[in-house]
Coordinates of C-alpha atoms in Angstrom, one line a residue:
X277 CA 39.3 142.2 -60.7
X278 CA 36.3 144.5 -60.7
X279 CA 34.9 143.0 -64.2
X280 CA 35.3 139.7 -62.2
X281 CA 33.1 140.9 -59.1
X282 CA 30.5 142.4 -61.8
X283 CA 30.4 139.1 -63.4
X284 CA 30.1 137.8 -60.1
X285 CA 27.1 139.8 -59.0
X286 CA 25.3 139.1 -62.6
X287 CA 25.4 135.9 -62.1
X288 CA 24.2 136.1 -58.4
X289 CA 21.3 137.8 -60.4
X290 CA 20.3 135.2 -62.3
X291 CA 20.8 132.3 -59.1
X292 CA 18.1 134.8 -57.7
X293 CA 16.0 135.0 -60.5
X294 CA 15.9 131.3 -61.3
X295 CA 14.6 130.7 -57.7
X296 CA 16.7 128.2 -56.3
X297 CA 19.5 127.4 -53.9
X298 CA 23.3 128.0 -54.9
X299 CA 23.8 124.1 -54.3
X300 CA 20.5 123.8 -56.1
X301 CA 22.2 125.9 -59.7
X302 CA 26.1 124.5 -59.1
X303 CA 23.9 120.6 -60.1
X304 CA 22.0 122.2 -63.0
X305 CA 24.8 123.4 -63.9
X306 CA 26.7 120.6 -63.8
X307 CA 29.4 122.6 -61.4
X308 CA 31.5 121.7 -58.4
X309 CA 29.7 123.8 -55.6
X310 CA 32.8 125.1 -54.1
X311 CA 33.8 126.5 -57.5
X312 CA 30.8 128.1 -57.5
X313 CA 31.1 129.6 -54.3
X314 CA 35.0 131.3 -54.8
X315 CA 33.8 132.1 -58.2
X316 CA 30.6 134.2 -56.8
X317 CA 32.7 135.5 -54.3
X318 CA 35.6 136.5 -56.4
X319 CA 38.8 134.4 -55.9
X320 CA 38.2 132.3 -58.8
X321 CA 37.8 133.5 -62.4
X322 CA 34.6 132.0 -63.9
X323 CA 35.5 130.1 -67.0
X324 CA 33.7 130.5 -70.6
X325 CA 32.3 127.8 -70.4
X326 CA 31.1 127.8 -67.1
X327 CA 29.2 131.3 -67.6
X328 CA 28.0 129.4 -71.0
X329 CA 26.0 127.1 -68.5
X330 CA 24.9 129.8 -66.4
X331 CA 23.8 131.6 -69.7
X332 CA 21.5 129.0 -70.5
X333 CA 20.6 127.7 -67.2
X334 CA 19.4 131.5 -66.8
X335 CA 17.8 131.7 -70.2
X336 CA 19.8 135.4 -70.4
X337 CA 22.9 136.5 -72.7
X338 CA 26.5 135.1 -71.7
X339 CA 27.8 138.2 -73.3
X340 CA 24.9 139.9 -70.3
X341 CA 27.2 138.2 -68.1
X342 CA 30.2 139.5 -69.0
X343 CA 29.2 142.6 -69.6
X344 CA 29.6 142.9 -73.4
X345 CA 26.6 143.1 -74.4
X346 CA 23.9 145.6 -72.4
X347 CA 20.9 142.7 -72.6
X348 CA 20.3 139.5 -70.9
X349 CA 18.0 138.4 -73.3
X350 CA 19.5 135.0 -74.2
X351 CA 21.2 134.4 -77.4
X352 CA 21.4 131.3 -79.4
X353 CA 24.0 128.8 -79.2
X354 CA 26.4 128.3 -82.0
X355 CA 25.1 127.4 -85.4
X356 CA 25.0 123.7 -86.0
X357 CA 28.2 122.8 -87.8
X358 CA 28.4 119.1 -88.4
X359 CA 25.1 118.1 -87.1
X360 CA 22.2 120.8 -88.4
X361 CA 19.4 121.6 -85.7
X362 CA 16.0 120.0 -86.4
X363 CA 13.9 122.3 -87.8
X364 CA 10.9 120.3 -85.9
X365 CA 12.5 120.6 -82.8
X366 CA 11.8 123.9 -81.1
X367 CA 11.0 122.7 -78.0
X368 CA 14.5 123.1 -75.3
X369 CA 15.6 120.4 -73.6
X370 CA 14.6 119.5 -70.7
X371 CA 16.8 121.3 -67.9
X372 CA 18.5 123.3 -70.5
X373 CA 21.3 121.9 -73.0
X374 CA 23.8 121.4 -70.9
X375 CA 22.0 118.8 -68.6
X376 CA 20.7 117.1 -71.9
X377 CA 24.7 117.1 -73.2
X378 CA 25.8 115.4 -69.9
X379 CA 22.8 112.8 -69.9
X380 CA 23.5 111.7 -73.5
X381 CA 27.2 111.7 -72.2
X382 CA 26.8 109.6 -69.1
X383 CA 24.5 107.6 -71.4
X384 CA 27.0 106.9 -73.9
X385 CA 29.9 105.9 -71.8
X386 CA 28.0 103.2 -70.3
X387 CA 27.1 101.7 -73.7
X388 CA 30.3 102.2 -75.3
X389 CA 33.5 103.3 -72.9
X390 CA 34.4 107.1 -72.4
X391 CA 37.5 106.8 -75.0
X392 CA 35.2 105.5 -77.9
X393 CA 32.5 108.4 -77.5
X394 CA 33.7 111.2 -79.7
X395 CA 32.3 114.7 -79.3
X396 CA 30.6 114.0 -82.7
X397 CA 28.5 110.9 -80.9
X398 CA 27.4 113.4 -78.3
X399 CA 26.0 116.0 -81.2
X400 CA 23.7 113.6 -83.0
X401 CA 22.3 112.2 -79.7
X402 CA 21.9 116.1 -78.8
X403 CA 20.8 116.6 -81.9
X404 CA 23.0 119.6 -82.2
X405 CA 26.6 120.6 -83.6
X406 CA 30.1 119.8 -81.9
X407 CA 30.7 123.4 -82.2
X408 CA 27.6 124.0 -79.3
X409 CA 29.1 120.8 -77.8
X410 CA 32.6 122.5 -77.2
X411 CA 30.7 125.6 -76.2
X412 CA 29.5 124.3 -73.2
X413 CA 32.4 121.8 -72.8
X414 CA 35.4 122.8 -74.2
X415 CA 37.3 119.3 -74.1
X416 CA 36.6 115.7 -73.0
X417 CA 37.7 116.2 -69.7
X418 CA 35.2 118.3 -69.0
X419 CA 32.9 115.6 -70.2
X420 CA 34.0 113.4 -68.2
X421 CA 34.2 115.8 -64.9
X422 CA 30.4 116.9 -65.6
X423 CA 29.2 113.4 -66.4
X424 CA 30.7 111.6 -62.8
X425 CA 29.7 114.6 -61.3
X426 CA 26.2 114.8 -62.6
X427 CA 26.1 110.9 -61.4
X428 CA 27.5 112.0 -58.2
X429 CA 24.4 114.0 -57.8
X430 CA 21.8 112.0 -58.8
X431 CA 22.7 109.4 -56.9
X432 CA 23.0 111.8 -53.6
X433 CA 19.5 112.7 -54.3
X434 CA 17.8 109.2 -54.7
X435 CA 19.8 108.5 -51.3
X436 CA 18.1 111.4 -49.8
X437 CA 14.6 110.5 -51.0
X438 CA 14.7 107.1 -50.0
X439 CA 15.7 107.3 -46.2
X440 CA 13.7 110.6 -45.5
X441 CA 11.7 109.0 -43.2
X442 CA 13.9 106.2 -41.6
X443 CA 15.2 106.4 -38.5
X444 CA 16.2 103.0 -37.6
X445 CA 19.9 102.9 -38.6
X446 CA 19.8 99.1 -39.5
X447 CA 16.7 99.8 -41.9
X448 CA 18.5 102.7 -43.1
X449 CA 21.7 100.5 -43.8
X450 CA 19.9 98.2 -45.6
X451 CA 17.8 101.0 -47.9
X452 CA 21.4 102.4 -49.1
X453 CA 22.3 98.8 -49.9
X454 CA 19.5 98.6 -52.5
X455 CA 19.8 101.7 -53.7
X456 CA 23.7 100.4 -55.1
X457 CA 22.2 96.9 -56.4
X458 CA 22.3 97.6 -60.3
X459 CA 18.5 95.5 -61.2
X460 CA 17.8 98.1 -63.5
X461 CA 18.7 98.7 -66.7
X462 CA 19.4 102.5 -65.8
X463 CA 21.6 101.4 -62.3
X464 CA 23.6 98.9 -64.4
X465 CA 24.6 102.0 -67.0
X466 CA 25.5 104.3 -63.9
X467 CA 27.7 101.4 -62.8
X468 CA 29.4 101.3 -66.1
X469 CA 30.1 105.1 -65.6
X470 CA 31.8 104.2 -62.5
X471 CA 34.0 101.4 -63.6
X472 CA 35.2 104.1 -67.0
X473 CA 35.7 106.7 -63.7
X474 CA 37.8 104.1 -61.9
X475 CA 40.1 103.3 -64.7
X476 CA 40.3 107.0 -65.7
X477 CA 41.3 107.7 -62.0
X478 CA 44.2 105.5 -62.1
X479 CA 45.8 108.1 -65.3
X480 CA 44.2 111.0 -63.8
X481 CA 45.0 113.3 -61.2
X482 CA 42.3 115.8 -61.8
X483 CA 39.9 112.3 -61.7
X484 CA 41.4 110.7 -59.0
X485 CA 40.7 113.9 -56.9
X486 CA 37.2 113.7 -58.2
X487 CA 36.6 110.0 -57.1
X488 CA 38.6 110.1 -53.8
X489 CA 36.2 113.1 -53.0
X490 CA 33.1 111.1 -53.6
X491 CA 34.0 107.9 -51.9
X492 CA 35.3 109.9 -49.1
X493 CA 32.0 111.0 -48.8
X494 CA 30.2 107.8 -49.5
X495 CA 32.0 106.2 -47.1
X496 CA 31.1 109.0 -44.8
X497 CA 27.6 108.4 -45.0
X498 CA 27.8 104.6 -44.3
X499 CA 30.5 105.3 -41.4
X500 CA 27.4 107.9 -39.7
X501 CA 25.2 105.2 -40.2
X502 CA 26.6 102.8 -38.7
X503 CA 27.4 105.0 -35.9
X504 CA 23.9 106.2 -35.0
X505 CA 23.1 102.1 -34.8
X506 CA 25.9 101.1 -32.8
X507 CA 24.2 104.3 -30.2
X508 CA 20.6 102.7 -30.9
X509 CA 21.9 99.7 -29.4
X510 CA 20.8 97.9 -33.4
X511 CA 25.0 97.5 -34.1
X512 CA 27.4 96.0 -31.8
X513 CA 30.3 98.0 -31.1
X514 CA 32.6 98.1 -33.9
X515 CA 34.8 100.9 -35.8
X516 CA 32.2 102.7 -38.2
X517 CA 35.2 103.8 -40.5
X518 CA 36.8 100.4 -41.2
X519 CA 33.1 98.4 -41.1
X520 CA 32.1 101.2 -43.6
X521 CA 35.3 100.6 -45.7
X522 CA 34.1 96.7 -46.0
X523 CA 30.8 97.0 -46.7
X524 CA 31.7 100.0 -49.9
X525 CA 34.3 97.4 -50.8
X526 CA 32.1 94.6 -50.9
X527 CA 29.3 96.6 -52.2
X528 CA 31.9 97.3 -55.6
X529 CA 33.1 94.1 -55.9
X530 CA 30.1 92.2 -55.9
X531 CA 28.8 95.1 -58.4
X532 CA 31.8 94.6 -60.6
X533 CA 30.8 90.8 -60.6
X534 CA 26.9 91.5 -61.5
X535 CA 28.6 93.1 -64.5
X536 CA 30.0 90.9 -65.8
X537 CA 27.8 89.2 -67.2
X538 CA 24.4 90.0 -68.8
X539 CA 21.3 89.0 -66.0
X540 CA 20.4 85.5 -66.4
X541 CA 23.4 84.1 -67.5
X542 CA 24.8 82.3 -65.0
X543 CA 26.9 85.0 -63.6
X544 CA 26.4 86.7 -60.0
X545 CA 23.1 88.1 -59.7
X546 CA 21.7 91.3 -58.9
X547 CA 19.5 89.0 -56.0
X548 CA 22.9 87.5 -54.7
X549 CA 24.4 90.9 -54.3
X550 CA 21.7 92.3 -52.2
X551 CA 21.4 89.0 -50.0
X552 CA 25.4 88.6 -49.5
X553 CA 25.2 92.6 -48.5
X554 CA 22.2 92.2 -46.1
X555 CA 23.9 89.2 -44.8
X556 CA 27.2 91.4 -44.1
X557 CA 24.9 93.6 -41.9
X558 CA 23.5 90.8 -39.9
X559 CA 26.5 88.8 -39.3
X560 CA 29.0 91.7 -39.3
X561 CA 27.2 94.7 -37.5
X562 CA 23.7 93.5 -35.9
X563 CA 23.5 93.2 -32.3
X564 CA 21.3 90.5 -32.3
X565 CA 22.6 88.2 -35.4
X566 CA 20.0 87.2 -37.5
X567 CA 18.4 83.3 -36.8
X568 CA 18.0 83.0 -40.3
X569 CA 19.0 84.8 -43.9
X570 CA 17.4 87.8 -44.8
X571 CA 14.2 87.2 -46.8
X572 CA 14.7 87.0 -50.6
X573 CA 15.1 90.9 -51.4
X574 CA 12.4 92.4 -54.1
X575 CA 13.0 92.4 -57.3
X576 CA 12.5 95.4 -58.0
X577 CA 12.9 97.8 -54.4
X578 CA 13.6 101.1 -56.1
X579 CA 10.4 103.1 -55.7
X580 CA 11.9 106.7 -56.8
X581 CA 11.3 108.0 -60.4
X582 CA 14.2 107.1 -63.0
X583 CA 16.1 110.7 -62.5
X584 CA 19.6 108.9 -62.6
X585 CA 21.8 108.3 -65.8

């Protein structure tokens, strides 16, 4: 117990050191932020791997952290085993290696499936070894757990940056709309990371907890919405919890049909989703229905930089 609460209070160091909030150092290090919490606060063990994260989120010595060695200068990862380190490349990546091993993680899922990525796949695109792959991640369910969750995040953030400043709940509404329409290249792969976390929570309990958890709070988030507009007087009065249930279910269905098919081949467009979703909130929720459809939506609405997967 006492070598945990040390542990504990080194790594509280290095949250202080690297200037940020805890929320802030449980997403860069790809970490559920509750976990973080018992863990700093000693009812939960930290695991290796987890204080591997830290270690290199924190540019200091996981041995530092636990207290083996008396240094937290950082040490370097594992020696490359199966794929050798470019001698060229001496530059780290960019938010440390872990966030580099998610990215390449989330990135291959969505072009190939999560069960035909092996750890080897996620070395090359590192450019590193499995064995610094397994360091940070011992198994592929912590792949999978860091890469849904590392989505989860992102897409949290470009929600928060795009209805800063809105505070009409029906222009609100219709911003989160856009921001699930996959036009982009980059939204269609996040999708695809979705569908592998749908299928993988149907086996999964540890999964399925992880999904339920974010559409709980998805939901959520629409539900409030709708809610502040029905007290604006901009929504007529209907339950936010079930009108939110529709429009999420819509929202993946119509997705899950974009998919399908590649853009501009007949399929349902990325254009029809967003006008069959606006049209939901003006026949569904508006107070005053709309006299005619909802302009033709931009091509292209998503003014935020390309953080996402």
């Amino acid at each position: 117990m006492r070598q945990r609460i040390q542990v504990a209070e080194r790594v509280r160091q290095v949250i202080e050191d690297v200037g940020c909030s805890q929320r802030e150092f449980a997403r860069r290090i790809v970490m559920d932020p509750s976990k973080l919490s018992r863990s700093l606060g000693g009812s939960r063990r930290f695991t290796v791997a987890e204080l591997a994260r830290i270690a290199d989120a924190g540019n200091v010595d996981a041995g530092w952290l636990l207290g083996t060695t008396a240094s937290p200068e950082a040490a370097p990862e594992p020696a490359a085993t199966a794929v050798p380190e470019a001698p060229s490349r001496v530059v780290a990546p960019e938010g440390g290696r872990p966030l580099q091993i998610v990215r390449e993680t989330v990135r291959l899922i969505a072009e190939h499936g999560f069960h035909a990525v092996r750890v080897a796949d996620i070395a090359a695109a590192c450019d590193t070894s499995t064995a610094a792959i397994h360091y940070h991640f011992p198994g592929r369910a912590e792949l999978l757990e860091a890469a849904v969750r590392w989505c989860m995040d992102e897409d949290t953030a470009r929600r928060a940056a795009r209805i800063a400043e809105v505070d009409d709940a029906r222009e609100e509404l219709r911003q989160l709309i856009a921001l699930q329409v996959p036009y982009t290249a980059q939204q269609r792969r996040q999708w695809l990371v979705w569908m592998d976390l749908w299928a993988e929570a149907a086996r999964s309990t540890a999964v399925g907890r992880l999904h339920a958890d974010f559409y709980r709070q998805w939901r959520q988030i629409v539900a409030e919405v709708i809610r502040r507009g029905i007290a604006q007087g901009v929504f007529r009065s209907v339950d936010p919890e079930f009108s939110a249930l529709r429009l999420t279910a819509l929202v993946d269905g119509l997705a899950t049909q974009v998919l399908a098919t590649a853009p501009g081949e007949g399929g349902t467009s990325a254009e029809d989703m967003h006008i069959a979703c606006d049209a939901y909130v003006d026949t569904e929720l508006s107070a005053r229905r709309a006299a005619q459809p909802h302009p033709h939506p931009d091509p292209d609405p998503h003014h935020s930089s390309d953080a996402g997967p």
